[in-house]
Short mmCIF file of C-alpha atoms and ligand atoms in Angstrom, two decimals:
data_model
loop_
_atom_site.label_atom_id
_atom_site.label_comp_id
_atom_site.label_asym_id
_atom_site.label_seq_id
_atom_site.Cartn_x
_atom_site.Cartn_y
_atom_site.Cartn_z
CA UNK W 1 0.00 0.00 0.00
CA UNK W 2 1.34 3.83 -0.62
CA UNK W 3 2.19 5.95 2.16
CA UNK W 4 2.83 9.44 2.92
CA UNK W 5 3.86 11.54 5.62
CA UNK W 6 0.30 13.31 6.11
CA UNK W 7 -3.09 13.42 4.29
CA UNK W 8 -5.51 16.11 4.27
CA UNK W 9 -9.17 15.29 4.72
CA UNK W 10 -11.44 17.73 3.23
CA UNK W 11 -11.42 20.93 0.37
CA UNK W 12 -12.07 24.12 2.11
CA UNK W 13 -9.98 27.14 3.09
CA UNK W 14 -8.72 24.62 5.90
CA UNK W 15 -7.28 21.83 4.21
CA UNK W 16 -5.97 23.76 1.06
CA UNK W 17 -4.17 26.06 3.45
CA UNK W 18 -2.85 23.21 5.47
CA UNK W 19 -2.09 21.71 2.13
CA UNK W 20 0.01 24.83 0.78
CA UNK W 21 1.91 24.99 4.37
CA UNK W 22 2.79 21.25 4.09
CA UNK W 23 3.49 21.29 0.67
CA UNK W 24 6.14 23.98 0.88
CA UNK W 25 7.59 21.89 4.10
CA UNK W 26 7.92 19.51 1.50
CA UNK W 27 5.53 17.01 3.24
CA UNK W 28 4.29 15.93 0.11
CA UNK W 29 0.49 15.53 1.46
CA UNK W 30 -1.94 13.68 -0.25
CA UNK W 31 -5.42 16.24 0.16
CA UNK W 32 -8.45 14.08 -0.18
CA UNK W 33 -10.81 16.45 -1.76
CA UNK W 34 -14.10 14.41 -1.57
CA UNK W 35 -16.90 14.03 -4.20
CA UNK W 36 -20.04 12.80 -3.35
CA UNK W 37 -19.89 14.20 0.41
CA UNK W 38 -20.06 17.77 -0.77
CA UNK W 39 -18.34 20.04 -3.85
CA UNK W 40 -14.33 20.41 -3.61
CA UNK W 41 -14.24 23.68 -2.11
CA UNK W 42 -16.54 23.22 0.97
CA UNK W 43 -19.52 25.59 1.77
CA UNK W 44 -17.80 28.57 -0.34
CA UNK W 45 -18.82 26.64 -3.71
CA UNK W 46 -22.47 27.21 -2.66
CA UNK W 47 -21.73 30.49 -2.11
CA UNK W 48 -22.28 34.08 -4.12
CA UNK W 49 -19.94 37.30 -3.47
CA UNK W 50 -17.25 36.93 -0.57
CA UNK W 51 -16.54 40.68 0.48
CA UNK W 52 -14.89 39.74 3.94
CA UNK W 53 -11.75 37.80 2.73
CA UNK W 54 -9.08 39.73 3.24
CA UNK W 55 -7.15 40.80 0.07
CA UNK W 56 -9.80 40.87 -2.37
CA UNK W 57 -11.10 44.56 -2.03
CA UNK W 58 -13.38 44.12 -4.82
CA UNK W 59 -14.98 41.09 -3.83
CA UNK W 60 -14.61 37.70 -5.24
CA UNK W 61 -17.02 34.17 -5.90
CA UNK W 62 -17.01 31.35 -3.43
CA UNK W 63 -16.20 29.43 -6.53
CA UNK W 64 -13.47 31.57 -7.55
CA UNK W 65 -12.21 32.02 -4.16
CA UNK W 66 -11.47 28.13 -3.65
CA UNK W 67 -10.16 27.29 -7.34
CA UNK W 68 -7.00 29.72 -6.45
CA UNK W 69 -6.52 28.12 -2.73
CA UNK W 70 -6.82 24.82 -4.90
CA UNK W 71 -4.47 26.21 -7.47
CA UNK W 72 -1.88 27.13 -4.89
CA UNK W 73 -1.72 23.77 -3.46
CA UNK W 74 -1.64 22.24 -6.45
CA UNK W 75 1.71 24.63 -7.28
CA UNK W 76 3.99 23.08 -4.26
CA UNK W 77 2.72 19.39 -4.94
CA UNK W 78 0.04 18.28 -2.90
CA UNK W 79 -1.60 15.12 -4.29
CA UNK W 80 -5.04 15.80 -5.23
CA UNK W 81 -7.80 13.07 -4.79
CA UNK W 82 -11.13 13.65 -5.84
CA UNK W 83 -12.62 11.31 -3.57
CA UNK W 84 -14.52 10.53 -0.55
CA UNK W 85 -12.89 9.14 2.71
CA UNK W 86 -15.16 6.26 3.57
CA UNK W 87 -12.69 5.47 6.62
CA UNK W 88 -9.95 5.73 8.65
CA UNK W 89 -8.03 3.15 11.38
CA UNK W 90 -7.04 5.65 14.24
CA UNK W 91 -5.90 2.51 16.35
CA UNK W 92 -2.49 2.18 15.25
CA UNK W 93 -0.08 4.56 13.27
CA UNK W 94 1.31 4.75 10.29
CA UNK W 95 -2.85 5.32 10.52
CA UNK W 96 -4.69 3.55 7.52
CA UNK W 97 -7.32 5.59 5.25
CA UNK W 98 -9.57 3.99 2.66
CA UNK W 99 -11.28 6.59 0.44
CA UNK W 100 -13.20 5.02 -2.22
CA UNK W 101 -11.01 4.18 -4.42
CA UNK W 102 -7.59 4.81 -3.22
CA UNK W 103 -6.18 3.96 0.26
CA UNK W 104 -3.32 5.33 1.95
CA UNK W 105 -1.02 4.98 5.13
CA UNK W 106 -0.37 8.39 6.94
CA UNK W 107 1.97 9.10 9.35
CA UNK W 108 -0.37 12.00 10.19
CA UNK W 109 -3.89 13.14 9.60
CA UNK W 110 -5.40 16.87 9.51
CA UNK W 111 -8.85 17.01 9.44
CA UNK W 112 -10.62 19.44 7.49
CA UNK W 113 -14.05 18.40 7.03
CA UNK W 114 -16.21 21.21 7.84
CA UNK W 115 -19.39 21.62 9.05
CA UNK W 116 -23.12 21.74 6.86
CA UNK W 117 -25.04 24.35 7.40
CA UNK W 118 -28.55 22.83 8.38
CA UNK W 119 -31.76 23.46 6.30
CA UNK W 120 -35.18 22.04 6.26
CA UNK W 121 -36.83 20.20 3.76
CA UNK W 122 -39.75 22.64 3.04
CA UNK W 123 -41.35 23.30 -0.41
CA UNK W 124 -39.38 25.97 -2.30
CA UNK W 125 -36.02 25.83 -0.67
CA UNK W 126 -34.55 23.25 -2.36
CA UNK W 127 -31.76 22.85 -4.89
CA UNK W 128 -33.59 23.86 -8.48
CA UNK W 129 -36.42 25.95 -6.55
CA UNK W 130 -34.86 29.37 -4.74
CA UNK W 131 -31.92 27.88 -3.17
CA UNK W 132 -29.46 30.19 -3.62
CA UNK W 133 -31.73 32.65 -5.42
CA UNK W 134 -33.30 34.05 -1.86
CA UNK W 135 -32.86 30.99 -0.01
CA UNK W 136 -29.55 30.74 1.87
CA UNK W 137 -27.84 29.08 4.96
CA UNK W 138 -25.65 31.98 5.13
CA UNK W 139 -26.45 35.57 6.22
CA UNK W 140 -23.20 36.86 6.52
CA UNK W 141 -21.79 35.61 3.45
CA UNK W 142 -25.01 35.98 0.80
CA UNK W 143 -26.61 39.06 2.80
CA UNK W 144 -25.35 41.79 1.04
CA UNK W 145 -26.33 40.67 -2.36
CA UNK W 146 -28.09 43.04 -4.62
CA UNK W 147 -31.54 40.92 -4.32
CA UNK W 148 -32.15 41.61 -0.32
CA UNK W 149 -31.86 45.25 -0.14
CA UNK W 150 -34.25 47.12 0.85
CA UNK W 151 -37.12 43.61 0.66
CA UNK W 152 -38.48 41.82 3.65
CA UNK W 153 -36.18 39.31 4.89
CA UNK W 154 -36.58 36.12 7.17
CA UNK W 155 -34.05 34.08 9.90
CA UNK W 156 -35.48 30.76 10.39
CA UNK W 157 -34.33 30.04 14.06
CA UNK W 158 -33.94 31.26 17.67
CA UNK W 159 -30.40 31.10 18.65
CA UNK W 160 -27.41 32.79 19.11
CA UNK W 161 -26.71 32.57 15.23
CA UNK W 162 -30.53 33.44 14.28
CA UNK W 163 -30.36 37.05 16.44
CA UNK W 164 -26.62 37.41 14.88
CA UNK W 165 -27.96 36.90 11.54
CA UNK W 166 -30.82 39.70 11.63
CA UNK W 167 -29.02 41.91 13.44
CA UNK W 168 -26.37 41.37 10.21
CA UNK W 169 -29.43 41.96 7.64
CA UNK W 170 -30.88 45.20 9.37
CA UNK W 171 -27.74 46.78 7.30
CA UNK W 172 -29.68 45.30 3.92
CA UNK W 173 -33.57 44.97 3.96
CA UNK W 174 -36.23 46.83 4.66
CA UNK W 175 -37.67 44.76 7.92
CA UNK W 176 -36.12 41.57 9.71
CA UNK W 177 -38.41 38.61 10.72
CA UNK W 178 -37.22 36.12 12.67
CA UNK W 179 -39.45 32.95 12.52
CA UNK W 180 -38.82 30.76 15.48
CA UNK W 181 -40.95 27.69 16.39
CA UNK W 182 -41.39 28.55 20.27
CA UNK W 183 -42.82 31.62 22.31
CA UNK W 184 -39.09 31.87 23.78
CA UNK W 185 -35.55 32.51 22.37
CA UNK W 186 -32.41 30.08 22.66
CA UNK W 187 -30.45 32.70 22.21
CA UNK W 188 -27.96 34.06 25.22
CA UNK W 189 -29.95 36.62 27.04
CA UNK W 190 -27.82 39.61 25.72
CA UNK W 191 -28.55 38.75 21.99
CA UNK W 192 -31.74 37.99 22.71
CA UNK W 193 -33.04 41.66 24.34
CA UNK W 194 -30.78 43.12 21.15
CA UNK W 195 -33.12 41.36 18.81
CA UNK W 196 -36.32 42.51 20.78
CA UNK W 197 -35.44 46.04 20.92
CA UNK W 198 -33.89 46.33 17.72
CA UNK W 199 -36.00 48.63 15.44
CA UNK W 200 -35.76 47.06 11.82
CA UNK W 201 -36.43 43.08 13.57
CA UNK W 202 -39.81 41.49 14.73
CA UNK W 203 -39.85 38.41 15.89
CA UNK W 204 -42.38 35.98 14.60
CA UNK W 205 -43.73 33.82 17.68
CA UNK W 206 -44.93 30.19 17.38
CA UNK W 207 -44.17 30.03 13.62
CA UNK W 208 -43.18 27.60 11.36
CA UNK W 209 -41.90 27.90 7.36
CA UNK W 210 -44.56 25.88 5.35
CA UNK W 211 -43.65 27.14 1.93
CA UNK W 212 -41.70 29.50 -0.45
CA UNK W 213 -43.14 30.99 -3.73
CA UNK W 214 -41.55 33.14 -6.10
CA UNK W 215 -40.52 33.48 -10.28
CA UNK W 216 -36.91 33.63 -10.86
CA UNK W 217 -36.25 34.74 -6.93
CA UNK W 218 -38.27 34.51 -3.81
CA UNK W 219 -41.28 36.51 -3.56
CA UNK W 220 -43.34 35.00 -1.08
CA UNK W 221 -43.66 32.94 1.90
CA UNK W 222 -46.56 31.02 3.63
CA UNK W 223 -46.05 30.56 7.32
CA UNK W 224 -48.15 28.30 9.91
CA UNK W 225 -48.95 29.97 13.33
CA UNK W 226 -48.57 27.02 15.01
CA UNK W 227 -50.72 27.75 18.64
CA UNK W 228 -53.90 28.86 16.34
CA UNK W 229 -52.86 26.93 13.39
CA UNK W 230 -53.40 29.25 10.97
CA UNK W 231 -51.72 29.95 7.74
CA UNK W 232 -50.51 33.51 6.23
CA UNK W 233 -48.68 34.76 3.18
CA UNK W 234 -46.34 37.29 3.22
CA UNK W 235 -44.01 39.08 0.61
CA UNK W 236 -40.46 38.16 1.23
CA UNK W 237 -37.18 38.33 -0.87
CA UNK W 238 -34.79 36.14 1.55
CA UNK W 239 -34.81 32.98 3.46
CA UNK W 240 -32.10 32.50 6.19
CA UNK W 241 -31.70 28.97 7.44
CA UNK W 242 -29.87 29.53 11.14
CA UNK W 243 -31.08 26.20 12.49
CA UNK W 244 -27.64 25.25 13.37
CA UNK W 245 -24.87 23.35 11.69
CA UNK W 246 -23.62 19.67 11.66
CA UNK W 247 -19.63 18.95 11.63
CA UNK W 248 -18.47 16.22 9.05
CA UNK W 249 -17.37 14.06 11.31
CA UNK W 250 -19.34 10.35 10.27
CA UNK W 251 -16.58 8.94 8.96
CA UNK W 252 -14.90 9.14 11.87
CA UNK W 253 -16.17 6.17 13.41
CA UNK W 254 -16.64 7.81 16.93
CA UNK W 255 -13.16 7.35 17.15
CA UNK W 256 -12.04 10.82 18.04
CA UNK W 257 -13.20 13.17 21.17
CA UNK W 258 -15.96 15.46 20.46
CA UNK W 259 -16.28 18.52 22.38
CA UNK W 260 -19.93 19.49 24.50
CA UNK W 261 -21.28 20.50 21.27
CA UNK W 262 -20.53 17.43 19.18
CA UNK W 263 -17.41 19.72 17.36
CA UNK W 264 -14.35 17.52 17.30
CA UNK W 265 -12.11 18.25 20.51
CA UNK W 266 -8.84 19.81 20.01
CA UNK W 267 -6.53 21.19 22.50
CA UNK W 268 -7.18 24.62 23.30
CA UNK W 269 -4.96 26.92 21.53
CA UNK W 270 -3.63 24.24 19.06
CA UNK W 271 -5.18 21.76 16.67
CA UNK W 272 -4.04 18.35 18.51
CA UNK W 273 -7.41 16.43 18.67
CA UNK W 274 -7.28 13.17 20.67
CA UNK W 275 -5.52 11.21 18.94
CA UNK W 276 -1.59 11.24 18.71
CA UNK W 277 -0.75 12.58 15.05
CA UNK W 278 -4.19 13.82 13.99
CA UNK W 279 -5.03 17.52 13.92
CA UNK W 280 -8.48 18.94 12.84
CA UNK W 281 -8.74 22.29 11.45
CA UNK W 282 -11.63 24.51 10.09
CA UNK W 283 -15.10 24.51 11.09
CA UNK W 284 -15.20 20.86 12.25
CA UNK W 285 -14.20 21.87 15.17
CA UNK W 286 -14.72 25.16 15.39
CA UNK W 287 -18.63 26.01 16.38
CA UNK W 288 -18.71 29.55 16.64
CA UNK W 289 -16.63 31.77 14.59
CA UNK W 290 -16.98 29.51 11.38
CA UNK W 291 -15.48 32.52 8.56
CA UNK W 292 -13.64 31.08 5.70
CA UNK W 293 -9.99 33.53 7.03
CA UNK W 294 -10.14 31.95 10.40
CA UNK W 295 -10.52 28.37 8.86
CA UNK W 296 -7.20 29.34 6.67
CA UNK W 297 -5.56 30.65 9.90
CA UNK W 298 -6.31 27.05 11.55
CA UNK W 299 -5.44 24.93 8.50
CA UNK W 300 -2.20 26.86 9.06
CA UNK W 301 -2.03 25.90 12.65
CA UNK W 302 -2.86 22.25 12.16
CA UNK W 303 -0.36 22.22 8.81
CA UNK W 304 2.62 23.89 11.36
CA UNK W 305 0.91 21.29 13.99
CA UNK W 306 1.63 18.41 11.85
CA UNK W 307 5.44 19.30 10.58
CA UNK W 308 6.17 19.35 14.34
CA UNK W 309 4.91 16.51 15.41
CA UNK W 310 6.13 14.38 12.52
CA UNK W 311 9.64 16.07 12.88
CA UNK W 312 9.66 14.37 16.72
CA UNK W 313 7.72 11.08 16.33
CA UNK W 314 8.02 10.64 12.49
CA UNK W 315 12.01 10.62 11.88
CA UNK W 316 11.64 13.40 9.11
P1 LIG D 401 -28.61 26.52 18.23
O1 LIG D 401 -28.63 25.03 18.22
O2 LIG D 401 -28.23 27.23 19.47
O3 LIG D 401 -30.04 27.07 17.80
C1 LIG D 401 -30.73 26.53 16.72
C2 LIG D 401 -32.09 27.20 16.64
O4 LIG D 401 -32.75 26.68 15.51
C3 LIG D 401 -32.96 26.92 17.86
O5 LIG D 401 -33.65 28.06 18.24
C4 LIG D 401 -33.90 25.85 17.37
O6 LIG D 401 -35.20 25.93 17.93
C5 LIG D 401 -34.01 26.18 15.89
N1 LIG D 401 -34.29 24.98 15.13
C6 LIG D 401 -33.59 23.83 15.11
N2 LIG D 401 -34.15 22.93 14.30
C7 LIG D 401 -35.27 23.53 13.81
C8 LIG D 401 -36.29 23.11 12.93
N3 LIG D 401 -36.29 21.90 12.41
N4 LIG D 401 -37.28 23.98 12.64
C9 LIG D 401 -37.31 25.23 13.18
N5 LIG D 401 -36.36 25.68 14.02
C10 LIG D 401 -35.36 24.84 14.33
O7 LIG D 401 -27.64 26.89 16.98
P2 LIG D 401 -26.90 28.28 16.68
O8 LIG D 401 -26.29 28.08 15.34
O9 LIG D 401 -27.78 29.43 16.88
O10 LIG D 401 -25.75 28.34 17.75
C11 LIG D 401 -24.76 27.28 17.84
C12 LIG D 401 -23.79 27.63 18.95
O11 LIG D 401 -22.94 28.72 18.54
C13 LIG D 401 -24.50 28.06 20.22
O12 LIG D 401 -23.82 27.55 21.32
C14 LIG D 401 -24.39 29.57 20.19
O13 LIG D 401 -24.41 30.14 21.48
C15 LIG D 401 -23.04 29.78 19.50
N6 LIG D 401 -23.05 31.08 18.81
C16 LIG D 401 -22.62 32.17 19.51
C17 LIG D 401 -22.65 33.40 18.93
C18 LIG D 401 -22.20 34.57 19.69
O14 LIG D 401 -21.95 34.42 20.88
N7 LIG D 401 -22.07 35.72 19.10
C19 LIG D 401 -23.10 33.61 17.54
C20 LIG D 401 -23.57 32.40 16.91
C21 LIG D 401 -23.53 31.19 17.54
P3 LIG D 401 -35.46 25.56 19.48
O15 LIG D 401 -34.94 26.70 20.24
O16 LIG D 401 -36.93 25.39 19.53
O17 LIG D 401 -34.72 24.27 19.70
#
């Protein structure tokens, strides 16, 4: 069987930053890019316009974005697979991957995975209906497009991502609903009295998304009062999923430490997860800041975590 010195599981700013550091350490990764798990590229392929990464003044696509980290660790040799992990043998090093049509032994592991944004399966939302043309899982990246401003706009949710999310759009539409499925917020008590006294936001008790109408972008949306089970329609331009998000962590096995919110566990400060010679970078284990520049900082970390590590336990 092949071997290298360390593989890269997962495609977004994480692991093709820790793939660029590694590659110039002359690590020679092997990046495991997936393919039916989710696009190469991670959550910025089913993205619009990134304005917040740094260096791009003018803006630039998700799409775009992640074809030049991908070109850039292409330049300094990583191995590109495009290919799922199905597995991985954390028992005993060098540590044995099986992705689904390849299979490698790694002396060390970053993991990159990411996190999905959750959505619901509701009439309208879905790939081929307005997902992506008013439908998003994604305030802070899609919010500022042209098609929100000045419209109605709706956060599904009542957390602490939910309240951050309106409070984002109040810059962009004309009123903020957030539609949340109880009479009471999850949200942290601080973001919760922001969002109640907040001007430009209403919050939309006991309600529930039943469908989303529009022609080439949303238009409308038909909610369900859920305590007098009633239904209105209301004219809308943007859907916000902020239901929460799930890390890519399945193919794990359950054989790493998760943190109290099911992230993966790494040692504060540093990527180290529980297991000697694997690192985890990116939003798989990071449940609250979740940008695509602090994802690149970490894939850093974990690629500088990795040469380290390998330079005491891996003779190289
Ligand atoms: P949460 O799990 O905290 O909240 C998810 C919200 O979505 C809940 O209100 C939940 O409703 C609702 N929800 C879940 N499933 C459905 C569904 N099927 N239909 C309708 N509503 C649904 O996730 P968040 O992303 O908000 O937060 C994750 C973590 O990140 C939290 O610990 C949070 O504190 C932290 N965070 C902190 C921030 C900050 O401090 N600035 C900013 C953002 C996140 P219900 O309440 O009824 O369960």
């Amino acid at each position: 069987m092949q071997r290298t010195k360390l593989a890269i599981i997962g495609s977004g700013p994480a692991g093709y930053t820790a793939a660029v550091y590694a590659a110039r350490a002359n690590l020679e990764p092997w990046l495991y890019e997936g393919f039916y798990a989710g696009p190469a590229g991670g959550q910025l392929m089913t993205t619009t316009e990134v304005e917040n990464y740094p260096g791009f003044p003018k803006g630039i696509t998700g799409p775009e974005l992640m074809l030049l980290f991908r070109e850039q660790a292409q330049r300094f040799g990583t191995k590109l697979f495009t290919e799922d992990v199905a597995s991985v043998d954390f028992s005993k090093r060098p540590f044995d991957i099986k992705g689904s049509s390849t299979s490698v032994l790694a002396d060390a592991i970053i993991i990159a995975t990411g996190a999905t944004a959750k959505r619901l399966e509701i009439p309208g939302t879905r790939d081929g209906e307005f997902w992506q043309k008013g439908v998003t899982a994604c305030a802070i990246c899609d919010g500022a497009a042209p098609i929100f401003r000045n419209q109605p706009l709706y956060v599904i949710g009542g957390g602490d991502t939910a309240v951050e999310e309106a409070i984002f759009l109040t810059r962009f539409g004309s009123k903020i609903y957030i539609i949340h499925r109880r009479d009471t917020l999850r949200a942290s008590k601080i973001m919760a009295e922001r969002a109640m006294k907040h001007p430009k936001i209403e919050i939309l008790w006991n309600s529930v998304l039943e469908k989303v109408e529009g022609d080439t972008i949303v238009r409308k949306i038909h909610l369900r009062d859920v305590v007098k089970n009633t239904v209105s329609q209301r004219e809308a331009a943007g859907v916000f999923f902020a239901i929460g998000h799930t890390p890519n962590i399945g193919f794990l096995n359950h054989q790493l430490q998760l943190d109290q919110k099911g992230y993966l566990f790494v040692r504060p400060g540093t990527t180290y997860t529980s297991c000697e010679g694997v690192f985890a970078a990116g939003d798989v284990q990071d449940s609250i800041y979740r940008q695509a520049v602090t994802a690149a900082g970490s894939g850093c970390m974990a690629a500088l975590d990795a040469e380290r590590w390998l330079a005491e336990h891996g003779g190289y």
